[in-house]
CSV table of C-alpha atoms in Angstrom, one decimal:
chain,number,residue,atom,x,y,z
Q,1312,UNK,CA,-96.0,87.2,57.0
Q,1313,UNK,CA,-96.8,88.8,60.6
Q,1314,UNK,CA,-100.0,89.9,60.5
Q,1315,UNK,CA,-101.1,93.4,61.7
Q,1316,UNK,CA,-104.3,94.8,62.7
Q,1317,UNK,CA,-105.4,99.0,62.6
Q,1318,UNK,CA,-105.1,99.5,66.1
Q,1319,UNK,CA,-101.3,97.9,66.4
Q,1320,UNK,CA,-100.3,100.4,63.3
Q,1321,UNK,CA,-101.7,102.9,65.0
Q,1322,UNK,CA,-100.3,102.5,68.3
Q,1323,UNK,CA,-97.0,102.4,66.6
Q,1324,UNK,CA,-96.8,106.2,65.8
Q,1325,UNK,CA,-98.7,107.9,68.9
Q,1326,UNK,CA,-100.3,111.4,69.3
Q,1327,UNK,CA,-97.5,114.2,69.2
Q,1328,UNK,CA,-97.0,118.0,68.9
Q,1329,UNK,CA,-97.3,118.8,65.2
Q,1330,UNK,CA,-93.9,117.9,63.8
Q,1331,UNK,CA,-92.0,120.2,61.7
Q,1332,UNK,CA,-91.6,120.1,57.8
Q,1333,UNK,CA,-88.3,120.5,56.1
Q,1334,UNK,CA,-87.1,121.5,52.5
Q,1335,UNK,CA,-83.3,121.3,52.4
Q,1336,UNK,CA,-81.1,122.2,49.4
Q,1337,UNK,CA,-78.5,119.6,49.3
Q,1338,UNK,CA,-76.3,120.8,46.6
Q,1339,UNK,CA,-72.7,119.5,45.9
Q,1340,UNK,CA,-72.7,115.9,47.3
Q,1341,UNK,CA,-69.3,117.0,48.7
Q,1342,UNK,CA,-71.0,118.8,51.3
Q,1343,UNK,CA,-71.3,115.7,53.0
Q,1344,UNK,CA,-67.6,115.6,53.7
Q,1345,UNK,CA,-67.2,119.2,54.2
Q,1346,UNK,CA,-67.3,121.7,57.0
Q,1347,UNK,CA,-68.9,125.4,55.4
Q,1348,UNK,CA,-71.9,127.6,56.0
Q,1349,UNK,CA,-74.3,124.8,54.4
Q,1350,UNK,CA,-73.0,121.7,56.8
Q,1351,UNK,CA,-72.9,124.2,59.8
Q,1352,UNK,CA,-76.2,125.1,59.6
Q,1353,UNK,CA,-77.5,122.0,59.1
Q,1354,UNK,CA,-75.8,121.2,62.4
Q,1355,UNK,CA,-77.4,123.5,64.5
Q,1356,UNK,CA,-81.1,123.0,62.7
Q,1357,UNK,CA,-80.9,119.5,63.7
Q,1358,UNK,CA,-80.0,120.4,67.2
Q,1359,UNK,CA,-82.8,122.6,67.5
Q,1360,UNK,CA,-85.5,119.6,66.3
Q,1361,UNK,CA,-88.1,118.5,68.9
Q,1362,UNK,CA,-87.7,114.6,69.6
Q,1363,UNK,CA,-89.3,112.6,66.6
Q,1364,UNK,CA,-90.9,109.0,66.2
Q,1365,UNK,CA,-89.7,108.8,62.7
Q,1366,UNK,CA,-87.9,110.8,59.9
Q,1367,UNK,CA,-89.2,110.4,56.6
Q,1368,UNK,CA,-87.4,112.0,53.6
Q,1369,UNK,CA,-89.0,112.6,50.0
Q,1370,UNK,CA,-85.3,112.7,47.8
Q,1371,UNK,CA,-85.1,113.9,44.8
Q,1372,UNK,CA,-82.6,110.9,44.1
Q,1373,UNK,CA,-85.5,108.5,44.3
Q,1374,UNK,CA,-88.1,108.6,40.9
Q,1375,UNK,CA,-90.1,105.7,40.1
Q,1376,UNK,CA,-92.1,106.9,37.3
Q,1377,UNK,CA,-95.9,105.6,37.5
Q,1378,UNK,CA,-95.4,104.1,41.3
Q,1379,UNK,CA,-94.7,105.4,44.8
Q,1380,UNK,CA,-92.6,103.7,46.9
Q,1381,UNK,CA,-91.6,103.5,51.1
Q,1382,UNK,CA,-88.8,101.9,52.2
Q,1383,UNK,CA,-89.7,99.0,54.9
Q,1384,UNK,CA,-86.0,97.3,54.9
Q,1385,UNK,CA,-85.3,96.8,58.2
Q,1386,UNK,CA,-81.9,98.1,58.1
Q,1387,UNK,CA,-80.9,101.1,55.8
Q,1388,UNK,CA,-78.3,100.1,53.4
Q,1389,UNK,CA,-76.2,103.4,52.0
Q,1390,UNK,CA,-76.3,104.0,48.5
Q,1391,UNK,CA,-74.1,106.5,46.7
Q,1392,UNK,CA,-75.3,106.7,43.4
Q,1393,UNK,CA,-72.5,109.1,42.4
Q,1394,UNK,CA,-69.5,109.2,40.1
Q,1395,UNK,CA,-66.3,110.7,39.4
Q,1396,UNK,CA,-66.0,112.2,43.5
Q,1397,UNK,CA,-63.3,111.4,45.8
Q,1398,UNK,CA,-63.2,108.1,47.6
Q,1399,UNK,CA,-63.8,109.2,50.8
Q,1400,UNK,CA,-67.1,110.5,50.0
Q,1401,UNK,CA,-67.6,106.3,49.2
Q,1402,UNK,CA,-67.0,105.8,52.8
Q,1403,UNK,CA,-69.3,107.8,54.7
Q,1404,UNK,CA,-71.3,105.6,56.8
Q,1405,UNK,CA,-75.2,106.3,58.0
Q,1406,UNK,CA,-76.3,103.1,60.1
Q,1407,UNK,CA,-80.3,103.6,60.7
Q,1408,UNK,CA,-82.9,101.6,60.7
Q,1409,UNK,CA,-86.2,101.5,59.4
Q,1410,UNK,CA,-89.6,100.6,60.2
Q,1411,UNK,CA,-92.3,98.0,58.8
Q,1412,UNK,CA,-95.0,99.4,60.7
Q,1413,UNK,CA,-94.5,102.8,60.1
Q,1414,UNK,CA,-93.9,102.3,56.2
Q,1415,UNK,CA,-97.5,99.9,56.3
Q,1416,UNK,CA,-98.8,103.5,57.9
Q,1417,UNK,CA,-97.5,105.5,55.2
Q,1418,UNK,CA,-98.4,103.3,52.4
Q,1419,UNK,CA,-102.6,103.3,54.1
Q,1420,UNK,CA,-102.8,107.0,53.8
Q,1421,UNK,CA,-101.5,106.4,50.0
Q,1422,UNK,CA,-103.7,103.8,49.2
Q,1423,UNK,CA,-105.5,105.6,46.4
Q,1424,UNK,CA,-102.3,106.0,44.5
Q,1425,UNK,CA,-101.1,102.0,45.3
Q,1426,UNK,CA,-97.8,102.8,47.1
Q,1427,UNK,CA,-95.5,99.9,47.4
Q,1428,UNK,CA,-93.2,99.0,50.0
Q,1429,UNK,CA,-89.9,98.5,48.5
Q,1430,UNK,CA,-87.5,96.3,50.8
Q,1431,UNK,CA,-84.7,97.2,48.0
Q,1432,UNK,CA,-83.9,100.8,48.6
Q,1433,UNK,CA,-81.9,102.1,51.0
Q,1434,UNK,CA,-80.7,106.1,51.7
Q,1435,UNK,CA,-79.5,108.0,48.8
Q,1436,UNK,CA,-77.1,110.6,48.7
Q,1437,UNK,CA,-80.0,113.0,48.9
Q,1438,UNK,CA,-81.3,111.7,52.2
Q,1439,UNK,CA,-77.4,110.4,54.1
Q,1440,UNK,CA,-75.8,113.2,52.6
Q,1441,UNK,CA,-78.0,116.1,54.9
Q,1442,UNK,CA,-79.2,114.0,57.9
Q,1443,UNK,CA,-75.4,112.6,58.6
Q,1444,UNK,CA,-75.8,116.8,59.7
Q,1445,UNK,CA,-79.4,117.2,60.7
Q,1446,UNK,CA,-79.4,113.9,62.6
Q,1447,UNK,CA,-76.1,112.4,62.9
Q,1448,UNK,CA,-76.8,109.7,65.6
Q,1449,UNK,CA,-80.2,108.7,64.6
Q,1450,UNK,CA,-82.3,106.8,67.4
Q,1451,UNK,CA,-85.4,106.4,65.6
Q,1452,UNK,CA,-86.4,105.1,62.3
Q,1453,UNK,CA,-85.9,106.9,58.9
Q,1454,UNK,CA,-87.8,106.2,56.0
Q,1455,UNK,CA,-87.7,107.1,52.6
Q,1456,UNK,CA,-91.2,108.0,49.7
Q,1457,UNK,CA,-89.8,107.8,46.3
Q,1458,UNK,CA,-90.9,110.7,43.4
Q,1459,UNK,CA,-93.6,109.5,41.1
Q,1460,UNK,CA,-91.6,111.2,38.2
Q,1461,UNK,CA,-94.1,110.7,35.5
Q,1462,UNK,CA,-97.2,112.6,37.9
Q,1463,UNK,CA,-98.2,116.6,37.4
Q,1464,UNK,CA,-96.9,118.7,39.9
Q,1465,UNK,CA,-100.9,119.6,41.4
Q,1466,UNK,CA,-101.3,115.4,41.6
Q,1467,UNK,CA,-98.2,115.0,43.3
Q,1468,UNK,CA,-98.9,118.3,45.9
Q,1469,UNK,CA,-102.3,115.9,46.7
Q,1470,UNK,CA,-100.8,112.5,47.2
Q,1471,UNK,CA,-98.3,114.0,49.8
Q,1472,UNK,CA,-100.7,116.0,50.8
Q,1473,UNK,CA,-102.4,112.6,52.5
Q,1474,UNK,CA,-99.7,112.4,55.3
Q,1475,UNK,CA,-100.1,115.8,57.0
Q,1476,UNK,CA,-102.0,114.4,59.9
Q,1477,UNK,CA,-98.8,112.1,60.3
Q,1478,UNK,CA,-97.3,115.4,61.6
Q,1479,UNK,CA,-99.2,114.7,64.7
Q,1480,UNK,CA,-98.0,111.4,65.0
Q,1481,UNK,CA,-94.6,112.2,65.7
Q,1482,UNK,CA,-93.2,112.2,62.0
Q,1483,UNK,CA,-90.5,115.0,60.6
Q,1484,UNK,CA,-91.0,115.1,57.1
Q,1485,UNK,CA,-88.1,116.6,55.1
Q,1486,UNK,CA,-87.9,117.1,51.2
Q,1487,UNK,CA,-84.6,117.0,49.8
Q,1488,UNK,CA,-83.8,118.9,46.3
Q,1489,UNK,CA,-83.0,122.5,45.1
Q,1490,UNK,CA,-85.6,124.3,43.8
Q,1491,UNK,CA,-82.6,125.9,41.2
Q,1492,UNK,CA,-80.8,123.1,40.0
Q,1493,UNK,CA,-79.1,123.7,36.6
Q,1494,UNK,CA,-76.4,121.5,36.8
Q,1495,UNK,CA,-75.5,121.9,33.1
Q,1496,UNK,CA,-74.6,125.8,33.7
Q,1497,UNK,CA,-72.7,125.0,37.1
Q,1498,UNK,CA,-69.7,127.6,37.5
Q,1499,UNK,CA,-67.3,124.7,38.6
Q,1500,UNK,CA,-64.0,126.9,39.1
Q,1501,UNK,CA,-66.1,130.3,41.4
Q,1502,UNK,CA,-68.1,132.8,40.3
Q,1503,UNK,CA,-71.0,134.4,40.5
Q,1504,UNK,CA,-75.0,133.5,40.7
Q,1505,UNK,CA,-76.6,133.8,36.8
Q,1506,UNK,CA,-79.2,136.4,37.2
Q,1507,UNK,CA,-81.7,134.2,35.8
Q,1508,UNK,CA,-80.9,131.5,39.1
Q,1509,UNK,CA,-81.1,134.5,41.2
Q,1510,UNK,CA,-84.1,135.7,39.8
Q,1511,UNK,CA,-86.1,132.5,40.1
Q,1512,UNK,CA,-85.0,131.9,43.7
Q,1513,UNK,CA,-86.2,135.4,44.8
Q,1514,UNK,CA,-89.8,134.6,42.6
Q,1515,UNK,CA,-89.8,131.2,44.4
Q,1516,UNK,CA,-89.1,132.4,48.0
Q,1517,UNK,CA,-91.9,135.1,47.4
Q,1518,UNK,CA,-94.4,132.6,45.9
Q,1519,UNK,CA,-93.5,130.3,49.1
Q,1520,UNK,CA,-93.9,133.2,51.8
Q,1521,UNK,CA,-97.4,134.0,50.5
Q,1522,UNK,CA,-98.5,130.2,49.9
Q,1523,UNK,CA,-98.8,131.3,46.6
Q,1524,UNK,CA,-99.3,127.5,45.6
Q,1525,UNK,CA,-100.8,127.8,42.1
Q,1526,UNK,CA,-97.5,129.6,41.2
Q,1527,UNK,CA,-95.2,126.9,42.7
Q,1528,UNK,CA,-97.5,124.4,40.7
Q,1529,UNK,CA,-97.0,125.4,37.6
Q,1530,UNK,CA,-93.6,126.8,37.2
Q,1531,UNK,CA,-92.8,127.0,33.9
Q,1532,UNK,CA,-96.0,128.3,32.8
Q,1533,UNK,CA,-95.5,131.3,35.8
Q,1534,UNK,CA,-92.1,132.3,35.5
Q,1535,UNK,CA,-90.1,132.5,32.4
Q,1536,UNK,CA,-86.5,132.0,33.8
Q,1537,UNK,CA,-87.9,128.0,34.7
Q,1538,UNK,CA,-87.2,126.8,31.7
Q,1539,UNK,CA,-83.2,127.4,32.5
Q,1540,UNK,CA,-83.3,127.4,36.4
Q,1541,UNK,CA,-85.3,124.0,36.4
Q,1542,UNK,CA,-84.5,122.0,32.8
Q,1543,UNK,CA,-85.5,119.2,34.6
Q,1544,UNK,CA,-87.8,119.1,37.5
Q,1545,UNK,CA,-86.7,116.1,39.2
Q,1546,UNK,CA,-84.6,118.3,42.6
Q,1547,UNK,CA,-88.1,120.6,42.4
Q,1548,UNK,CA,-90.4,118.2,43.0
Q,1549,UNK,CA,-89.6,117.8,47.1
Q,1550,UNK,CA,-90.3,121.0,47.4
Q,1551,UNK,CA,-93.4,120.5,46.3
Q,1552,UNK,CA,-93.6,117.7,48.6
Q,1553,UNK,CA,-92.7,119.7,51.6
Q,1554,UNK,CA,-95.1,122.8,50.7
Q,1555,UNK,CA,-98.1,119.8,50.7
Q,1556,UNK,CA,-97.3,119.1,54.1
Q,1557,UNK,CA,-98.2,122.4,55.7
Q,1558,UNK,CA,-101.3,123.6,57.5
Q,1559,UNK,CA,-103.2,126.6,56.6
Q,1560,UNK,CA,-101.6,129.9,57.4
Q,1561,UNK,CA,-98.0,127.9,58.9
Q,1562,UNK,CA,-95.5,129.6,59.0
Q,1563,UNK,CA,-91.7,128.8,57.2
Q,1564,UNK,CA,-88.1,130.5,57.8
Q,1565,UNK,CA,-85.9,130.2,55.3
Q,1566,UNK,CA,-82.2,129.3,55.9
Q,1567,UNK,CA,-78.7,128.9,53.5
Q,1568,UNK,CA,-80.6,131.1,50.7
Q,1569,UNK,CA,-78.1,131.4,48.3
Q,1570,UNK,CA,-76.8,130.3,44.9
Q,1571,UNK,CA,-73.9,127.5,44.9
Q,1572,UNK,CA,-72.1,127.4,42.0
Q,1573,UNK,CA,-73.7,130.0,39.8
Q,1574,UNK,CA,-76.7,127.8,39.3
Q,1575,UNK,CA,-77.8,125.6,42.3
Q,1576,UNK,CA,-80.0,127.2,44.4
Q,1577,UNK,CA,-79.6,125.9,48.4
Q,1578,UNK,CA,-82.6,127.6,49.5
Q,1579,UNK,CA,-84.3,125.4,52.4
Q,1580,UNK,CA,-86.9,126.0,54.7
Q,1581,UNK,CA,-88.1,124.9,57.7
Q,1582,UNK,CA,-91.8,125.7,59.8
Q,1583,UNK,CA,-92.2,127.8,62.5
């Protein structure tokens, strides 16, 4: 095994602008073949992104309850951990590489919480299916951090909460979820947003434009349309992620805030 000192690591990754943060609602998994409001958007955020040393995306297609993982493969393999889509959506390719070194940096500012590199992983439709938009040509590494599934919301908001100084090492971070995500109460064939989805994205967008983080903590016990907005909080939890990684007083815009399907909220956001 090559060995590595500190000070190769940390010359890896080298002193930046802050980088920005990223919560994107990834919805359908047919938006990856698809040219709407979502995709376009996506498009012209990622042409808008300052140069980056590395991409790292928390997914909310990745849990490993009790562990954390980071992907140190050092080619991506594709995963589409899907069913019953069309082929085609099979045959989208995303050729990136990762990044030993970077990964070993990652897992050192976890080390309280014993993050393991995993060399089995590769991109889920979570991560492939909004950077094939955001960065569609990548020339850097990407890297994925898997969900603890089985941590509290206020633990998790701490571990990721350990690589905000990576911002200033050149790193985008991007969450990938939807903070309303009832899948069971999807409006398959049109309609309209439920009023409970609609109300629980406009609580959420408040309680995230006034860093109201003890809210966003504890969902179910602040708002009582959680229970049905978010029966299972595995597509919350990046946002989570993503709200970790912010300084005191930044900024966020929000972009594609709306309600797919009747019950899947795309709300994403993005520092400023």
């Amino acid at each position: 095994m090559t060995s590595y000192s500190i000070a190769d690591l940390d010359n890896r990754l080298t002193p930046s602008e802050l980088m920005p943060v990223m919560f994107v609602g990834h919805g359908n998994p047919m938006h990856a073949i698809s040219d709407n409001d979502y995709t376009r958007t996506w498009t012209r955020l990622g042409q808008q992104l300052p140069v980056a040393q590395t991409i790292v995306v928390v997914s909310a297609h990745w849990l490993t309850p009790g562990a954390t993982h980071i992907t140190d493969a050092p080619k991506n393999p594709i995963i589409y951990d899907f069913g019953g889509f069309p082929d085609e959506l099979s045959r989208v390719r995303y050729d990136s590489v990762g990044d030993t070194d970077v990964a070993r940096l990652l897992a050192r500012q976890l080390v309280e919480y014993e993050a393991e590199l995993d060399k089995q992983w590769g991109l889920d439709h979570g991560t492939w299916s909004i950077l094939k938009f955001l960065a569609p040509a990548p020339e850097v590494p990407v890297l994925q951090i898997s969900i603890d599934y089985s941590m509290p919301l206020p633990k998790l908001y701490e571990l990721y909460g350990r690589l905000r100084a990576m911002r200033r090492r050149g790193v985008i971070f991007i969450g990938s979820g939807n903070i309303v995500h009832a899948l069971g109460r999807a409006k398959w064939h049109g309609g309209g947003a439920w009023d409970w989805a609609q109300q629980f994205d406009a609580d959420t967008a408040a309680a995230l434009q006034e860093r109201q983080v003890g809210k966003l903590l504890d969902p179910y016990g602040t708002w009582a349309e959680a229970r049905i907005a978010v029966p299972t909080d595995d597509h919350y939890r990046p946002m989570v992620a993503a709200l970790s990684l912010l300084e005191d007083n930044e900024q966020i815009s929000f972009f594609n805030d709306s309600i797919d399907m009747g019950s899947i909220g795309m709300r994403s956001f993005v520092t400023v």
